[in-house]
Short mmCIF file of C-alpha atoms and ligand atoms in Angstrom, two decimals:
data_model
loop_
_atom_site.label_atom_id
_atom_site.label_comp_id
_atom_site.label_asym_id
_atom_site.label_seq_id
_atom_site.Cartn_x
_atom_site.Cartn_y
_atom_site.Cartn_z
CA UNK A 171 61.04 5.14 -82.86
CA UNK A 172 62.74 2.35 -80.95
CA UNK A 173 62.32 -1.24 -82.11
CA UNK A 174 59.31 -0.26 -84.26
CA UNK A 175 57.54 1.38 -81.34
CA UNK A 176 56.82 5.07 -81.11
CA UNK A 177 58.47 6.76 -78.14
CA UNK A 178 57.02 9.16 -75.56
CA UNK A 179 59.47 11.12 -73.39
CA UNK A 180 58.93 13.79 -70.78
CA UNK A 181 60.59 15.18 -67.68
CA UNK A 182 59.80 17.18 -64.58
CA UNK A 183 62.28 19.16 -62.49
CA UNK A 184 62.39 18.30 -58.77
CA UNK A 185 62.83 21.99 -58.03
CA UNK A 186 59.76 22.40 -55.82
CA UNK A 187 56.69 20.49 -54.68
CA UNK A 188 54.63 19.78 -57.78
CA UNK A 189 51.50 21.81 -58.51
CA UNK A 190 48.23 21.12 -60.29
CA UNK A 191 49.85 22.97 -63.22
CA UNK A 192 52.42 20.16 -63.49
CA UNK A 193 49.64 17.63 -62.98
CA UNK A 194 47.12 18.93 -65.52
CA UNK A 195 49.68 20.18 -68.04
CA UNK A 196 51.88 17.10 -68.01
CA UNK A 197 51.81 14.31 -65.43
CA UNK A 198 48.13 13.38 -65.73
CA UNK A 199 48.67 12.84 -69.48
CA UNK A 200 51.78 10.66 -69.26
CA UNK A 201 49.93 7.33 -68.69
CA UNK A 202 47.91 7.88 -71.86
CA UNK A 203 50.90 6.69 -73.93
CA UNK A 204 51.81 3.63 -71.88
CA UNK A 205 50.02 1.00 -73.94
CA UNK A 206 50.99 2.09 -77.43
CA UNK A 207 54.34 3.79 -76.96
CA UNK A 208 57.69 3.01 -75.41
CA UNK A 209 57.63 5.55 -72.57
CA UNK A 210 60.47 7.25 -70.73
CA UNK A 211 59.59 9.62 -67.90
CA UNK A 212 62.51 11.24 -66.20
CA UNK A 213 63.08 13.28 -63.04
CA UNK A 214 65.44 15.95 -64.33
CA UNK A 215 67.65 16.68 -61.33
CA UNK A 216 70.48 18.07 -63.47
CA UNK A 217 68.16 20.75 -64.81
CA UNK A 218 67.12 21.61 -61.26
CA UNK A 219 70.64 22.70 -60.25
CA UNK A 220 70.59 25.58 -62.74
CA UNK A 221 68.97 27.30 -59.75
CA UNK A 222 70.55 26.83 -56.31
CA UNK A 223 69.07 23.88 -54.41
CA UNK A 224 69.36 22.69 -50.82
CA UNK A 225 70.93 19.21 -51.28
CA UNK A 226 68.74 17.36 -48.76
CA UNK A 227 65.61 18.87 -50.26
CA UNK A 228 66.69 18.08 -53.82
CA UNK A 229 67.29 14.47 -52.78
CA UNK A 230 63.87 14.21 -51.10
CA UNK A 231 62.01 15.85 -53.97
CA UNK A 232 63.77 13.67 -56.55
CA UNK A 233 62.48 10.48 -54.85
CA UNK A 234 59.09 12.06 -54.26
CA UNK A 235 58.74 13.04 -57.90
CA UNK A 236 59.48 9.48 -58.97
CA UNK A 237 56.90 8.26 -56.41
CA UNK A 238 54.38 10.72 -57.85
CA UNK A 239 54.96 9.33 -61.34
CA UNK A 240 53.92 5.92 -60.06
CA UNK A 241 51.09 7.32 -57.92
CA UNK A 242 49.68 9.08 -60.98
CA UNK A 243 49.26 5.75 -62.71
CA UNK A 244 52.60 5.06 -64.40
CA UNK A 245 53.31 1.37 -63.95
CA UNK A 246 57.10 0.99 -63.57
CA UNK A 247 56.92 -2.34 -65.37
CA UNK A 248 55.42 -0.71 -68.44
CA UNK A 249 57.20 2.69 -68.40
CA UNK A 250 60.85 3.54 -67.89
CA UNK A 251 60.88 5.83 -64.84
CA UNK A 252 64.27 7.15 -63.78
CA UNK A 253 66.46 9.99 -62.58
CA UNK A 254 68.40 12.00 -65.17
CA UNK A 255 71.75 12.10 -63.33
CA UNK A 256 71.72 8.29 -63.13
CA UNK A 257 72.18 8.12 -66.91
CA UNK A 258 75.42 9.97 -67.79
CA UNK A 259 74.61 9.82 -71.51
CA UNK A 260 72.31 12.83 -70.99
CA UNK A 261 75.25 15.05 -70.02
CA UNK A 262 77.44 13.64 -72.77
CA UNK A 263 74.92 14.23 -75.54
CA UNK A 264 74.13 17.66 -74.09
CA UNK A 265 77.73 18.71 -74.70
CA UNK A 266 77.58 17.53 -78.28
CA UNK A 267 74.26 19.30 -78.89
CA UNK A 268 75.68 22.48 -77.37
CA UNK A 269 78.03 22.52 -80.31
CA UNK A 270 75.05 22.55 -82.69
CA UNK A 271 72.99 25.12 -80.78
CA UNK A 272 73.35 28.81 -81.52
CA UNK A 273 73.92 31.58 -78.99
CA UNK A 274 71.09 33.56 -80.60
CA UNK A 275 68.65 30.69 -80.26
CA UNK A 276 69.39 30.22 -76.58
CA UNK A 277 69.14 33.98 -75.99
CA UNK A 278 65.55 33.95 -77.26
CA UNK A 279 64.29 31.33 -74.79
CA UNK A 280 61.52 32.75 -72.59
CA UNK A 281 62.38 30.50 -69.64
CA UNK A 282 65.98 31.76 -69.72
CA UNK A 283 64.83 35.38 -69.80
CA UNK A 284 62.34 34.81 -66.94
CA UNK A 285 64.75 32.86 -64.78
CA UNK A 286 67.65 35.23 -65.31
CA UNK A 287 65.40 38.10 -64.27
CA UNK A 288 64.32 36.19 -61.14
CA UNK A 289 67.84 34.99 -60.25
CA UNK A 290 69.86 38.00 -61.35
CA UNK A 291 72.69 37.05 -58.95
CA UNK A 292 73.12 33.62 -60.55
CA UNK A 293 72.83 33.78 -64.33
CA UNK A 294 75.05 30.76 -64.83
CA UNK A 295 76.03 29.07 -68.10
CA UNK A 296 73.90 26.04 -67.19
CA UNK A 297 70.79 28.21 -67.09
CA UNK A 298 71.67 29.47 -70.55
CA UNK A 299 72.41 26.06 -72.12
CA UNK A 300 69.54 24.37 -70.27
CA UNK A 301 67.63 23.74 -73.57
CA UNK A 302 70.56 21.77 -75.02
CA UNK A 303 70.35 19.38 -72.06
CA UNK A 304 66.60 19.15 -72.55
CA UNK A 305 67.17 18.41 -76.25
CA UNK A 306 69.62 15.69 -75.22
CA UNK A 307 66.98 14.15 -72.91
CA UNK A 308 64.53 13.97 -75.77
CA UNK A 309 66.81 13.03 -78.68
CA UNK A 310 68.65 10.27 -76.79
CA UNK A 311 65.57 8.07 -76.96
CA UNK A 312 64.59 8.82 -80.60
CA UNK A 313 61.43 10.38 -79.16
CA UNK A 314 58.29 10.85 -81.26
CA UNK A 315 56.07 12.70 -78.78
CA UNK A 316 56.79 14.95 -75.80
CA UNK A 317 53.75 15.51 -73.56
CA UNK A 318 54.24 18.91 -71.92
CA UNK A 319 52.54 22.10 -70.80
CA UNK A 320 52.56 25.18 -73.07
CA UNK A 321 55.57 26.78 -71.36
CA UNK A 322 57.87 24.02 -72.65
CA UNK A 323 56.74 24.22 -76.27
CA UNK A 324 59.49 26.66 -77.22
CA UNK A 325 62.14 24.26 -75.86
CA UNK A 326 60.72 21.35 -77.86
CA UNK A 327 60.68 23.52 -80.95
CA UNK A 328 64.34 24.33 -80.41
CA UNK A 329 64.95 20.58 -79.96
CA UNK A 330 63.31 20.01 -83.34
CA UNK A 331 65.53 22.65 -84.93
CA UNK A 332 68.66 21.12 -83.44
CA UNK A 333 67.61 17.63 -84.61
CA UNK A 334 66.83 18.86 -88.12
CA UNK A 335 70.10 20.77 -88.31
CA UNK A 336 72.10 17.69 -87.33
CA UNK A 337 70.05 15.42 -89.60
CA UNK A 338 70.96 17.65 -92.53
CA UNK A 339 74.61 16.92 -91.91
CA UNK A 340 74.22 13.30 -90.74
CA UNK A 341 70.99 11.99 -92.29
CA UNK A 342 68.46 10.20 -90.07
CA UNK A 343 70.52 10.47 -86.92
CA UNK A 344 67.61 11.68 -84.78
CA UNK A 345 63.84 11.31 -84.76
CA UNK A 346 62.32 14.81 -84.85
CA UNK A 347 59.90 15.01 -81.87
CA UNK A 348 56.42 16.56 -81.66
CA UNK A 349 55.30 18.52 -78.60
CA UNK A 350 51.86 17.37 -77.35
CA UNK A 351 49.78 19.62 -75.13
CA UNK A 352 46.42 18.92 -73.48
CA UNK A 353 43.33 20.70 -74.81
CA UNK A 354 42.46 22.00 -71.36
CA UNK A 355 45.21 22.55 -68.81
CA UNK A 356 48.23 23.36 -70.99
CA UNK A 357 48.67 26.61 -69.08
CA UNK A 358 47.33 26.80 -65.53
CA UNK A 359 47.68 30.28 -64.06
CA UNK A 360 48.53 31.46 -60.54
CA UNK A 361 45.51 31.74 -58.22
CA UNK A 362 46.90 34.99 -56.81
CA UNK A 363 47.79 36.59 -60.16
CA UNK A 364 45.96 34.89 -63.04
CA UNK A 365 48.09 36.69 -65.64
CA UNK A 366 51.11 34.68 -64.42
CA UNK A 367 51.80 30.96 -64.85
CA UNK A 368 51.30 28.78 -61.75
CA UNK A 369 54.85 27.85 -60.79
CA UNK A 370 56.13 25.32 -58.24
CA UNK A 371 58.75 27.79 -57.07
CA UNK A 372 56.26 30.60 -56.34
CA UNK A 373 56.88 32.05 -52.89
CA UNK A 374 53.22 32.85 -52.32
CA UNK A 375 51.63 29.58 -51.16
CA UNK A 376 48.14 30.92 -51.94
CA UNK A 377 49.10 31.24 -55.60
CA UNK A 378 49.67 27.52 -56.10
CA UNK A 379 47.74 24.34 -55.39
CA UNK A 380 50.15 21.49 -54.79
CA UNK A 381 49.37 17.91 -55.77
CA UNK A 382 50.03 16.91 -52.15
CA UNK A 383 48.01 19.70 -50.45
CA UNK A 384 45.34 18.32 -48.13
CA UNK A 385 41.65 18.70 -48.91
CA UNK A 386 41.01 21.67 -46.62
CA UNK A 387 44.03 23.53 -47.96
CA UNK A 388 42.95 22.93 -51.55
CA UNK A 389 39.42 24.18 -50.88
CA UNK A 390 40.71 27.20 -48.95
CA UNK A 391 43.16 28.16 -51.72
CA UNK A 392 40.43 28.02 -54.36
CA UNK A 393 38.09 30.01 -52.16
CA UNK A 394 40.74 32.77 -51.98
CA UNK A 395 41.51 32.70 -55.71
CA UNK A 396 41.53 36.14 -57.32
CA UNK A 397 38.51 36.65 -59.63
CA UNK A 398 36.67 39.82 -60.75
CA UNK A 399 33.73 41.98 -59.76
CA UNK A 400 31.33 40.31 -62.18
CA UNK A 401 29.17 37.49 -60.73
CA UNK A 402 28.57 35.34 -63.75
CA UNK A 403 30.62 32.18 -64.42
CA UNK A 404 31.51 32.57 -68.08
CA UNK A 405 34.65 32.29 -70.16
CA UNK A 406 35.44 35.72 -71.58
CA UNK A 407 38.23 38.14 -72.29
CA UNK A 408 39.32 40.13 -69.26
CA UNK A 409 38.11 37.45 -66.82
CA UNK A 410 41.53 35.85 -66.28
CA UNK A 411 40.77 34.51 -62.80
CA UNK A 412 37.46 32.88 -63.76
CA UNK A 413 38.89 31.65 -67.07
CA UNK A 414 41.66 29.94 -65.13
CA UNK A 415 39.26 28.32 -62.65
CA UNK A 416 37.06 27.16 -65.53
CA UNK A 417 40.12 25.72 -67.27
CA UNK A 418 41.10 23.84 -64.11
CA UNK A 419 37.55 22.54 -63.71
CA UNK A 420 37.42 21.55 -67.42
CA UNK A 421 40.77 19.76 -67.17
CA UNK A 422 39.66 17.77 -64.12
CA UNK A 423 36.14 16.91 -65.35
CA UNK A 424 36.48 16.81 -69.13
CA UNK A 425 33.53 19.23 -69.39
CA UNK A 426 33.44 21.94 -72.06
CA UNK A 427 33.29 25.66 -71.20
CA UNK A 428 29.65 25.78 -72.38
CA UNK A 429 28.73 22.88 -70.09
CA UNK A 430 30.42 24.60 -67.17
CA UNK A 431 28.65 27.90 -67.91
CA UNK A 432 25.30 26.05 -67.95
CA UNK A 433 26.09 24.15 -64.75
CA UNK A 434 26.73 27.37 -62.83
CA UNK A 435 24.09 29.57 -64.42
CA UNK A 436 22.48 31.74 -61.78
CA UNK A 437 24.96 30.63 -59.14
CA UNK A 438 27.66 32.87 -57.68
CA UNK A 439 31.44 32.62 -57.63
CA UNK A 440 31.37 31.14 -54.10
CA UNK A 441 29.51 28.03 -55.28
CA UNK A 442 31.76 27.70 -58.31
CA UNK A 443 35.00 28.03 -56.36
CA UNK A 444 33.81 25.39 -53.90
CA UNK A 445 32.97 23.02 -56.75
CA UNK A 446 36.42 23.51 -58.32
CA UNK A 447 38.11 22.96 -54.96
CA UNK A 448 36.09 19.83 -54.17
CA UNK A 449 36.62 18.34 -57.64
CA UNK A 450 40.34 18.98 -57.44
CA UNK A 451 40.57 17.46 -53.94
CA UNK A 452 38.47 14.43 -54.97
CA UNK A 453 40.65 13.73 -58.00
CA UNK A 454 43.91 14.15 -56.14
CA UNK A 455 42.85 11.99 -53.15
CA UNK A 456 43.68 8.61 -54.76
CA UNK A 457 47.03 9.98 -56.03
CA UNK A 458 47.87 11.19 -52.52
CA UNK A 459 46.90 7.87 -50.92
CA UNK A 460 49.05 5.93 -53.38
CA UNK A 461 51.93 8.40 -52.91
CA UNK A 462 51.84 7.88 -49.13
CA UNK A 463 52.00 4.11 -49.53
CA UNK A 464 54.92 4.35 -51.95
CA UNK A 465 56.91 6.70 -49.74
CA UNK A 466 56.58 4.28 -46.84
CA UNK A 467 58.49 1.71 -48.90
CA UNK A 468 61.87 3.31 -49.60
CA UNK A 469 63.42 0.03 -50.75
CA UNK A 470 60.77 -0.40 -53.43
CA UNK A 471 61.29 3.14 -54.72
CA UNK A 472 65.05 2.74 -54.81
CA UNK A 473 64.71 -0.53 -56.70
CA UNK A 474 62.40 1.09 -59.28
CA UNK A 475 64.79 4.02 -59.68
CA UNK A 476 67.68 1.66 -60.33
CA UNK A 477 65.70 -0.53 -62.73
CA UNK A 478 64.56 2.55 -64.67
CA UNK A 479 68.10 3.93 -64.91
CA UNK A 480 69.43 0.61 -66.24
CA UNK A 481 66.71 0.44 -68.88
CA UNK A 482 67.15 4.06 -69.92
CA UNK A 483 70.95 3.73 -70.04
CA UNK A 484 70.64 0.78 -72.42
CA UNK A 485 68.72 2.82 -75.02
CA UNK A 486 70.66 6.02 -74.37
CA UNK A 487 73.98 4.31 -75.00
CA UNK A 488 72.75 3.03 -78.34
CA UNK A 489 71.93 6.53 -79.60
CA UNK A 490 75.05 8.06 -78.08
CA UNK A 491 77.36 5.50 -79.74
CA UNK A 492 75.68 6.14 -83.07
CA UNK A 493 76.15 9.90 -82.64
CA UNK A 494 79.79 9.60 -81.58
CA UNK A 495 80.57 7.35 -84.53
CA UNK A 496 78.98 9.76 -87.02
CA UNK A 497 80.80 12.72 -85.53
CA UNK A 498 84.16 11.02 -85.88
CA UNK A 499 84.93 10.06 -82.29
CA UNK A 500 86.90 6.87 -81.81
CA UNK A 501 84.60 4.58 -79.84
P1 TYM B 677 58.85 21.82 -65.22
O1 TYM B 677 59.50 20.97 -64.18
O2 TYM B 677 58.85 23.28 -65.04
O3 TYM B 677 57.36 21.36 -65.42
C1 TYM B 677 57.01 20.00 -65.63
C2 TYM B 677 55.87 19.93 -66.62
O4 TYM B 677 54.74 20.65 -66.12
C3 TYM B 677 54.31 21.60 -67.08
N1 TYM B 677 53.83 22.79 -66.38
C4 TYM B 677 52.62 23.32 -66.55
N2 TYM B 677 51.58 22.97 -67.32
C5 TYM B 677 50.47 23.72 -67.25
N3 TYM B 677 50.35 24.81 -66.45
C6 TYM B 677 51.38 25.20 -65.66
N4 TYM B 677 51.24 26.26 -64.87
C7 TYM B 677 52.57 24.44 -65.69
N5 TYM B 677 53.75 24.56 -65.04
C8 TYM B 677 54.51 23.53 -65.49
C9 TYM B 677 55.53 21.91 -67.92
O5 TYM B 677 55.18 22.40 -69.19
C10 TYM B 677 56.19 20.56 -67.98
O6 TYM B 677 55.63 19.77 -69.01
N6 TYM B 677 62.28 21.92 -68.85
C11 TYM B 677 61.20 21.14 -68.27
C12 TYM B 677 61.64 19.79 -67.79
C13 TYM B 677 62.28 18.94 -68.83
C14 TYM B 677 61.64 18.28 -69.90
C15 TYM B 677 62.66 17.58 -70.58
C16 TYM B 677 60.31 18.21 -70.32
C17 TYM B 677 63.61 18.66 -68.90
N7 TYM B 677 63.83 17.83 -69.93
C18 TYM B 677 62.38 16.81 -71.70
C19 TYM B 677 60.04 17.44 -71.45
C20 TYM B 677 61.06 16.75 -72.12
C21 TYM B 677 60.64 21.92 -67.10
O7 TYM B 677 61.25 22.80 -66.58
O8 TYM B 677 59.44 21.45 -66.66
#
């Protein structure tokens, strides 16, 4: 809570062009909190460097991710939209939280295990302590809810454990946050291998649909999506590809699985894939148009980024001072 208002916080790494997994699992749900919560949505560039980045691309994607926040309906006058590295308190609190986070806990993180397997030549300490920085992001703003996809749930649970551990020593220092996941869309799978999560850093372009893909590309990617040898559109065990497409369709339309099964009764996979592709393209079209407008106005984006960082820094400093005082630092 901040000033009697509940707080929503979330972040997205600018480590690749965003996918419909990021959109349906997280971004699309951010504006839901705007009216009733104090909202902080951050572009987490410091997390992104746990994997090697090309500087010019990181810079471009950082601005683009902020533009996408706005294009997806986050009004910068009603939400605090900013870039993580612009608020040094994140790094400062991360260090402190590192000292309350256990080696064993960090070793159990699925994202760490996955990423260290994928980047075996660069298993750096930042990759390992990544969740302490994420906990700092969240706890700095006394966050109540964290809208995320399913893959980040474990990190928010660790954040809760860290907060509770510290609160036991220094009562009421942090609000203990709740992870919030959408009913449909919390885990969108790869179109090429529906047993694997859709990931923005996937090298196979056919596996991912990007928020900024054009209409033809979106429809083509869905047409090529891996399914099965059955012909009936129904949600069932062993039908990972179709289950994923139905989940995507449900997340975009709000329809239930039963409604979708009825809608496509007696129709083949071809018809269904086209409908998913068209719905996805239709829903992303206004986001893409708004994104294009925003990117044409660099000065506006820079001004929003600066305003957001100033706002965030104000609240972050408050929590950080409180933490430092409790810990015994001279401030
Ligand atoms: P990141 O950048 O990998 O993903 C951003 C958000 O998108 C969700 N997401 C998905 N949801 C459904 N299906 C998918 N295939 C899919 N892929 C990604 C993620 O769950 C996430 O909500 N560590 C975070 C970034 C972060 C953060 C935070 C999030 C840093 N600090 C504080 C919340 C609060 C990450 O790597 O997300």
